[in-house]
């Protein structure tokens, strides 16, 4: 059996291990520098907000995998196919997979790092922030991107006095235009978050606060830095791999080093949006197919990802080129700042090339579907902008049982309604089994309500198959259910990729990435 070694026990490394285990045919060792078992990093903002216990975000451990937590890899030797660990142990491999992710970027601010300063990158950071987040405490969040706003919203929900300091003219300037940024600022202000735009941080002093470049001093008990990340490429770079913003890979996820591959945030592929977990999971499946021989023709062709702000009380979705604005573009806008709503669509040749939706979940669903499928937009532009259902389609707020079989319910794991139905009929006849068989709602968890609705609809309308393997009289394992579901779906839903509704409530961000520039120095 081939020896596959994975460096990185995060969401992407753990997913790759599970994909390999499902296919079999390899001995797998996973090396992770963090002492914690693999966990869902996307849910750290939910932990910060008090919506979930830290222990509940742990990811399932794949069977028959040698997982070495708290073990850092310090050097890579492609010529001998050996990885050296921090304790000096040499680890031989046939294939090496780098899933090292990214590291927090600290802006050049006097006093950073220092007392009272915490980044927001991993579980230890989250726990350190929680120690500071006493009701009535005053905290400053440096960075008004996705990560910073999610942290600020979570802290405000705990009764903390929060101020976001952001050097750009509006929030989330990479994903939003100025109009959407202005509406978002009003929404977060109503949720208890103060926002300082167009100012940079100069210095931090524990016991005093943050001094800004306009001369103001924001009194605070602590500083949370969410100013961006950098791909973790040190191991690959030191070994001679080609590195740019990340470790450069091709469609087979190969680096420039023999038998060395890279996936997730550390990898740079032209079709992979930075800072999202979905591309990493897509890459994990492709690479598992290749390295186990399950599908030698598998290739990673890119991911059409959706940006969604995962913060309580805010429904924000952005897709494509939100800044498209030239003579070939038709722009539609609707601003309802009083109600915290904003809608924008950019169309070229009658196709959606970009869009932003704040407070319009149904319009976001239609926007994503049109953008992903490249199908023509309906002539009734106002109906589209307001989120009325496309002809013949159900909306995500209607009865989930009436969604088409091809509707993508869980975008993180590309799980369609048809996949859920097939898994149910294969024996996964309760919510836990359904999630285990399909992985639905195990990413950001935002699709949980829709999955629960489909589960309830199936329980009321469908006659399920037995949940036990009658030939052996034992419960059917999740992997078996997943395999049955795939087989059932392949026969029943052969056209599921031809036209899929992409629900916006399961688009996720792993960490905000700023490889080409930083939030703190924009």
XYZ file of C-alpha atoms in Angstrom:
522
model
C 0.000 0.000 0.000
C 1.234 3.493 -0.809
C 2.341 5.612 2.121
C 0.634 9.011 1.985
C 1.708 11.655 4.500
C -0.411 14.769 5.030
C 1.054 17.892 6.624
C -1.800 19.802 8.237
C -4.686 18.494 10.327
C -7.113 21.320 9.607
C -10.417 21.178 7.755
C -8.827 20.373 4.398
C -6.215 17.904 5.675
C -8.825 16.059 7.725
C -11.220 15.978 4.766
C -8.505 14.547 2.515
C -7.807 11.822 5.087
C -11.497 10.928 5.157
C -11.683 10.885 1.347
C -8.688 8.519 1.173
C -10.115 6.286 3.883
C -13.371 5.980 1.949
C -11.499 4.888 -1.178
C -8.936 2.662 0.554
C -5.677 1.438 -0.915
C -3.228 3.596 1.060
C -1.546 3.925 4.448
C -2.173 7.403 5.745
C -0.355 9.538 8.312
C -1.562 13.042 9.199
C 0.789 15.450 10.964
C -0.700 18.525 12.652
C 1.102 21.257 14.590
C -1.966 22.173 16.672
C -2.473 20.142 19.830
C -6.231 20.091 19.289
C -7.839 17.376 17.181
C -9.113 18.587 13.807
C -11.981 21.063 14.169
C -14.314 23.144 12.042
C -12.545 26.495 11.800
C -15.531 28.073 10.051
C -17.521 27.808 13.272
C -15.039 29.755 15.414
C -17.099 32.923 14.993
C -20.143 30.995 16.247
C -18.107 29.863 19.260
C -17.135 33.479 19.861
C -20.790 34.502 19.777
C -21.719 31.820 22.304
C -23.813 29.858 19.822
C -21.852 26.631 20.160
C -19.478 25.019 22.650
C -15.829 24.746 21.528
C -15.930 20.974 22.021
C -18.796 20.695 19.548
C -16.749 21.880 16.554
C -14.422 18.856 16.551
C -14.393 16.975 13.254
C -14.874 13.192 13.085
C -11.622 11.244 13.195
C -11.147 8.954 10.198
C -10.661 5.276 11.052
C -7.322 3.583 10.392
C -5.443 6.870 10.055
C -2.279 7.635 12.022
C -2.979 11.151 13.319
C -0.129 12.931 15.115
C -1.462 16.098 16.757
C 0.918 18.607 18.279
C 3.627 17.493 15.858
C 5.227 20.068 13.568
C 7.006 19.225 10.334
C 10.279 21.174 10.021
C 11.857 20.043 6.753
C 11.009 18.268 3.538
C 13.493 16.211 1.500
C 12.007 15.353 -1.929
C 15.121 13.495 -3.111
C 14.726 10.859 -0.391
C 10.952 11.291 0.003
C 11.319 11.993 3.694
C 9.642 14.478 6.029
C 11.472 15.451 9.214
C 9.407 16.217 12.310
C 10.273 18.676 15.075
C 11.539 15.913 17.355
C 13.931 14.728 14.664
C 11.819 11.760 13.574
C 12.137 11.030 9.836
C 8.835 10.135 8.178
C 9.158 8.415 4.790
C 6.429 8.801 2.192
C 5.454 7.733 -1.306
C 3.283 10.822 -1.742
C 3.232 13.958 0.390
C 0.217 16.277 0.637
C 0.691 19.799 1.965
C -2.462 21.136 3.628
C -0.699 23.693 5.783
C -3.366 26.374 5.377
C -2.537 29.962 6.202
C -1.235 32.015 9.104
C -2.470 35.290 10.544
C -0.856 38.473 9.257
C 0.017 41.089 11.868
C 0.116 44.671 10.551
C 3.106 46.940 11.310
C 1.578 48.587 14.365
C 3.706 49.558 17.357
C 2.919 47.288 20.287
C 1.727 44.439 18.032
C 2.285 41.685 18.986
C 2.217 42.459 22.673
C 0.164 42.330 25.891
C -3.571 42.487 25.282
C -3.240 41.611 21.571
C -4.827 38.461 20.161
C -5.161 37.350 16.553
C -8.274 35.575 15.334
C -7.052 32.557 13.437
C -7.344 29.324 15.391
C -9.077 27.748 18.369
C -6.454 28.923 20.854
C -6.956 32.495 19.610
C -10.704 32.086 20.015
C -10.329 30.857 23.601
C -7.966 33.747 24.398
C -10.490 36.256 23.035
C -13.233 34.662 25.125
C -11.088 35.229 28.211
C -11.144 38.964 27.418
C -14.816 39.074 26.423
C -16.377 39.921 29.743
C -19.685 41.846 29.602
C -18.792 45.523 29.678
C -15.258 44.967 28.403
C -14.013 47.269 25.634
C -12.340 45.611 22.672
C -11.080 46.938 19.345
C -11.172 44.726 16.255
C -8.550 45.672 13.680
C -9.940 44.791 10.245
C -13.353 45.284 8.656
C -13.346 42.251 6.371
C -15.298 39.028 6.790
C -13.300 37.716 9.717
C -13.190 41.017 11.580
C -16.930 41.626 11.255
C -17.787 38.108 12.344
C -15.558 38.506 15.395
C -17.044 41.916 16.205
C -20.622 40.684 15.890
C -19.889 37.713 18.105
C -18.313 39.888 20.786
C -21.176 42.399 20.695
C -23.602 39.532 21.254
C -21.734 38.810 24.495
C -22.242 42.339 25.778
C -18.781 43.580 24.864
C -18.280 47.178 23.708
C -16.738 46.684 20.263
C -15.150 49.099 17.796
C -14.021 48.015 14.339
C -11.143 50.008 12.855
C -10.761 49.668 9.093
C -8.447 51.698 6.831
C -10.613 51.446 3.687
C -13.528 53.733 2.883
C -16.138 51.020 3.379
C -16.436 47.575 4.926
C -15.529 44.413 3.016
C -14.244 46.414 0.057
C -12.994 43.279 -1.695
C -16.481 41.747 -1.816
C -18.748 44.824 -1.701
C -19.166 48.105 -3.524
C -19.480 51.378 -1.628
C -23.286 51.275 -1.555
C -23.401 47.821 -0.024
C -20.606 48.728 2.393
C -22.578 51.736 3.632
C -25.704 49.647 4.226
C -23.661 46.993 6.008
C -22.108 49.613 8.286
C -25.583 50.749 9.326
C -26.674 47.168 9.952
C -23.699 46.318 12.171
C -24.089 49.621 14.046
C -27.666 48.645 14.926
C -26.280 45.352 16.211
C -24.009 47.170 18.659
C -20.756 47.428 16.712
C -19.103 50.839 16.287
C -17.229 51.326 13.033
C -14.298 53.666 12.293
C -13.617 53.789 8.537
C -10.760 55.360 6.639
C -8.381 55.335 9.600
C -5.296 53.242 10.207
C -3.782 51.932 13.408
C -0.513 53.481 14.591
C 0.179 51.996 18.008
C -1.276 49.848 20.754
C -0.634 50.203 24.476
C -2.135 47.859 27.031
C -4.111 49.848 29.582
C -4.527 52.762 27.178
C -5.858 51.550 23.872
C -5.340 52.006 20.145
C -3.922 55.201 18.660
C -5.087 55.873 15.088
C -3.429 57.858 12.319
C -5.995 60.648 12.635
C -4.803 61.264 16.195
C -7.737 59.663 17.983
C -7.203 57.179 20.803
C -9.773 54.407 21.259
C -9.762 53.294 24.882
C -9.845 49.501 25.028
C -9.000 46.543 27.223
C -7.839 44.384 24.327
C -7.084 44.333 20.614
C -8.319 41.590 18.276
C -6.369 41.488 15.009
C -8.261 40.199 11.973
C -6.285 41.978 9.270
C -5.776 39.075 6.891
C -3.717 35.926 6.437
C -0.804 34.612 4.410
C -0.523 31.172 2.839
C 1.757 28.931 4.902
C 4.402 28.029 2.326
C 7.607 27.811 4.387
C 8.023 24.036 4.241
C 7.499 23.940 0.479
C 9.600 27.006 -0.237
C 12.570 25.733 1.800
C 12.421 22.484 -0.176
C 12.605 24.345 -3.482
C 8.955 24.271 -4.548
C 7.622 26.998 -6.809
C 5.851 29.532 -4.598
C 4.028 32.751 -5.477
C 1.115 33.887 -3.313
C 0.818 30.233 -2.378
C 2.305 26.893 -3.417
C 1.702 26.767 -7.163
C -0.222 23.661 -8.292
C -1.688 22.330 -11.547
C -5.037 20.648 -12.205
C -3.720 17.466 -10.578
C -2.752 19.490 -7.498
C 0.914 18.711 -8.165
C 3.592 21.110 -6.948
C 6.877 21.570 -8.798
C 8.371 18.850 -6.555
C 8.044 15.180 -7.467
C 5.353 13.326 -5.472
C 4.469 16.481 -3.488
C 0.954 17.944 -3.717
C -0.799 20.932 -2.113
C -4.469 21.611 -1.360
C -6.476 24.252 0.485
C -5.392 27.724 1.550
C -1.686 26.991 1.100
C -2.179 26.073 -2.580
C -2.385 28.521 -5.488
C -4.567 27.425 -8.406
C -6.027 29.818 -10.948
C -9.542 28.444 -10.422
C -9.552 28.450 -6.621
C -10.865 31.535 -4.802
C -8.592 32.261 -1.852
C -9.727 31.961 1.746
C -12.679 29.592 1.259
C -13.010 26.032 2.496
C -15.110 24.758 -0.411
C -12.238 24.801 -2.951
C -10.047 22.911 -0.480
C -12.673 20.228 -0.015
C -13.167 19.958 -3.771
C -9.411 19.580 -4.172
C -9.276 16.938 -1.421
C -11.756 14.748 -3.313
C -9.875 15.102 -6.614
C -6.506 14.313 -5.065
C -7.891 11.318 -3.185
C -9.186 9.956 -6.500
C -5.761 10.398 -8.077
C -3.544 9.062 -5.301
C -5.679 5.999 -4.559
C -6.268 5.237 -8.236
C -10.035 5.510 -7.772
C -10.210 7.877 -10.760
C -6.937 8.525 -12.594
C -8.713 11.023 -14.869
C -9.825 13.304 -12.007
C -8.817 16.943 -12.354
C -9.485 20.074 -10.326
C -10.971 22.668 -12.669
C -11.822 25.355 -10.133
C -14.644 26.304 -7.780
C -17.383 28.873 -8.233
C -17.457 30.047 -4.664
C -19.864 32.333 -2.866
C -18.909 34.801 -0.143
C -21.291 34.942 2.772
C -20.944 36.938 5.976
C -21.661 34.472 8.740
C -22.906 36.755 11.491
C -26.160 36.629 13.409
C -28.686 39.171 12.190
C -26.952 39.786 8.843
C -27.878 38.040 5.593
C -25.172 38.950 3.071
C -24.160 37.099 -0.082
C -21.781 38.120 -2.879
C -20.793 36.296 -6.073
C -18.565 36.912 -9.071
C -17.212 40.302 -10.097
C -19.118 42.678 -7.852
C -17.150 45.651 -9.187
C -17.961 45.039 -12.874
C -18.858 48.392 -14.420
C -18.167 49.160 -18.074
C -20.093 49.797 -21.279
C -20.875 46.089 -21.700
C -22.425 45.692 -18.236
C -26.072 46.171 -17.278
C -26.284 47.222 -13.634
C -29.335 46.827 -11.413
C -29.394 48.318 -7.929
C -31.872 48.622 -5.082
C -31.002 50.372 -1.818
C -33.287 50.176 1.210
C -30.944 51.396 3.929
C -33.746 52.051 6.392
C -34.471 48.324 6.471
C -30.849 47.282 6.045
C -31.308 45.895 2.545
C -29.269 46.227 -0.633
C -29.346 44.404 -3.959
C -27.038 44.688 -6.934
C -26.729 42.616 -10.085
C -24.184 43.002 -12.862
C -25.172 41.364 -16.162
C -23.249 41.012 -19.389
C -24.896 39.530 -22.483
C -27.920 38.759 -20.304
C -25.815 36.655 -17.900
C -25.120 37.409 -14.239
C -21.401 38.136 -13.826
C -21.573 39.474 -10.281
C -23.935 40.452 -7.537
C -24.455 41.478 -3.926
C -27.495 40.781 -1.770
C -28.038 42.079 1.767
C -31.354 41.109 3.326
C -32.702 39.393 0.188
C -32.188 35.616 0.690
C -34.486 34.528 -2.145
C -32.883 36.962 -4.582
C -29.494 35.625 -3.481
C -30.590 32.060 -4.310
C -31.678 33.076 -7.808
C -28.525 35.151 -8.288
C -26.246 32.227 -7.404
C -28.159 29.828 -9.627
C -27.910 32.135 -12.637
C -24.247 32.936 -12.006
C -23.220 29.288 -11.597
C -25.223 27.917 -14.502
C -24.590 30.777 -16.896
C -28.218 30.662 -17.973
C -29.942 33.833 -19.267
C -31.510 36.099 -16.685
C -35.317 36.477 -16.887
C -36.582 39.516 -18.720
C -38.453 40.648 -15.604
C -35.423 42.233 -13.955
C -37.419 43.666 -11.056
C -38.720 40.223 -10.124
C -35.168 38.910 -10.154
C -33.879 41.781 -8.031
C -36.671 41.310 -5.486
C -36.119 37.556 -5.264
C -39.294 36.217 -6.805
C -38.872 32.567 -7.768
C -37.595 31.786 -11.224
C -40.170 30.063 -13.450
C -40.843 26.563 -12.182
C -38.555 26.887 -9.162
C -39.163 26.905 -5.425
C -37.529 29.498 -3.190
C -35.385 28.526 -0.194
C -37.945 30.058 2.173
C -40.772 27.949 0.760
C -41.446 24.318 1.719
C -38.045 22.623 1.224
C -39.857 19.459 0.158
C -40.842 21.198 -3.053
C -37.314 22.134 -4.072
C -36.135 20.393 -7.264
C -34.004 17.275 -6.826
C -31.065 19.130 -8.399
C -31.180 21.977 -5.853
C -27.847 22.260 -4.018
C -28.843 22.348 -0.358
C -25.369 22.215 1.202
C -22.936 24.212 -0.862
C -19.955 23.364 1.367
C -20.206 19.705 0.389
C -22.171 20.059 -2.871
C -25.095 18.036 -1.504
C -28.284 18.222 -3.541
C -31.784 17.567 -2.331
C -31.671 14.462 -4.520
C -28.600 13.234 -2.608
C -30.489 13.595 0.659
C -33.480 11.721 -0.704
C -31.234 8.937 -2.036
C -29.406 8.641 1.293
C -32.733 8.479 3.145
C -33.947 5.684 0.909
C -30.629 3.886 1.400
C -31.253 3.753 5.148
C -30.202 7.114 6.628
C -33.638 7.770 8.106
C -32.950 10.372 10.767
C -31.147 13.706 10.821
C -27.903 12.371 12.317
C -27.685 9.501 9.834
C -28.589 11.784 6.939
C -25.790 14.189 7.842
C -23.341 11.320 8.314
C -24.192 9.759 4.958
C -24.046 12.959 2.894
C -21.998 15.401 5.042
C -24.801 17.957 4.631
C -24.730 20.711 7.298
C -21.252 19.700 8.485
C -19.501 22.729 6.983
C -20.630 26.140 8.151
C -23.938 24.654 9.325
C -26.027 27.416 7.776
C -28.030 24.935 5.719
C -29.076 23.003 8.832
C -32.616 24.379 8.754
C -33.157 23.317 5.158
C -31.703 19.856 5.830
C -33.979 19.479 8.869
C -36.961 20.546 6.762
C -36.178 17.977 4.070
C -35.682 15.312 6.742
C -39.085 16.136 8.275
C -40.700 16.123 4.835
C -39.207 12.701 4.077
C -40.335 11.330 7.439
C -43.887 12.443 6.702
C -44.091 11.354 3.068
C -41.621 8.563 2.349
C -41.419 4.907 3.344
C -37.765 4.399 4.216
C -35.607 1.360 3.615
C -34.482 -0.675 6.655
C -31.734 0.997 8.654
C -30.006 -2.355 9.346
C -27.914 -4.600 7.141
C -30.145 -7.690 7.334
C -27.442 -10.055 6.079
C -25.160 -9.255 9.027
C -27.709 -7.880 11.531
C -25.732 -4.777 12.362
C -26.305 -1.038 11.768
C -25.299 0.176 8.340
C -22.170 2.351 8.568
C -22.206 5.938 7.357
C -19.680 5.092 4.634
C -21.964 2.312 3.338
C -24.927 4.668 3.356
C -22.910 7.248 1.485
C -21.920 4.677 -1.145
C -25.525 3.504 -1.515
C -26.679 7.100 -1.831
C -24.134 7.802 -4.558
C -25.224 4.706 -6.476
C -28.894 5.561 -6.083
C -28.372 9.161 -7.081
C -26.352 8.270 -10.176
C -29.316 6.359 -11.562
C -32.077 8.641 -10.400
C -30.473 12.046 -10.893
C -28.319 11.729 -13.994
C -29.077 15.319 -14.927
C -28.442 16.871 -11.530
C -25.512 18.974 -12.743
C -27.409 20.399 -15.720
C -29.455 22.853 -13.699
C -28.892 23.338 -9.965
C -30.231 25.911 -7.559
C -27.331 27.096 -5.403
C -28.721 28.105 -2.034
C -26.717 30.970 -0.553
C -27.006 29.915 3.069
C -24.236 27.342 2.864
C -21.446 29.299 1.211
C -18.540 29.486 3.577
C -15.309 31.179 4.332
C -12.492 29.410 6.120
C -10.370 32.457 6.802
C -10.196 35.800 5.055
C -7.250 35.731 2.694
C -5.198 38.734 1.694
C -2.344 37.306 -0.344
C -2.094 40.272 -2.706
C -2.707 42.938 -0.117
C -3.790 43.196 3.493
C -6.791 44.604 5.260
C -4.492 46.502 7.581
C -2.584 48.252 4.834
C -5.293 48.746 2.217
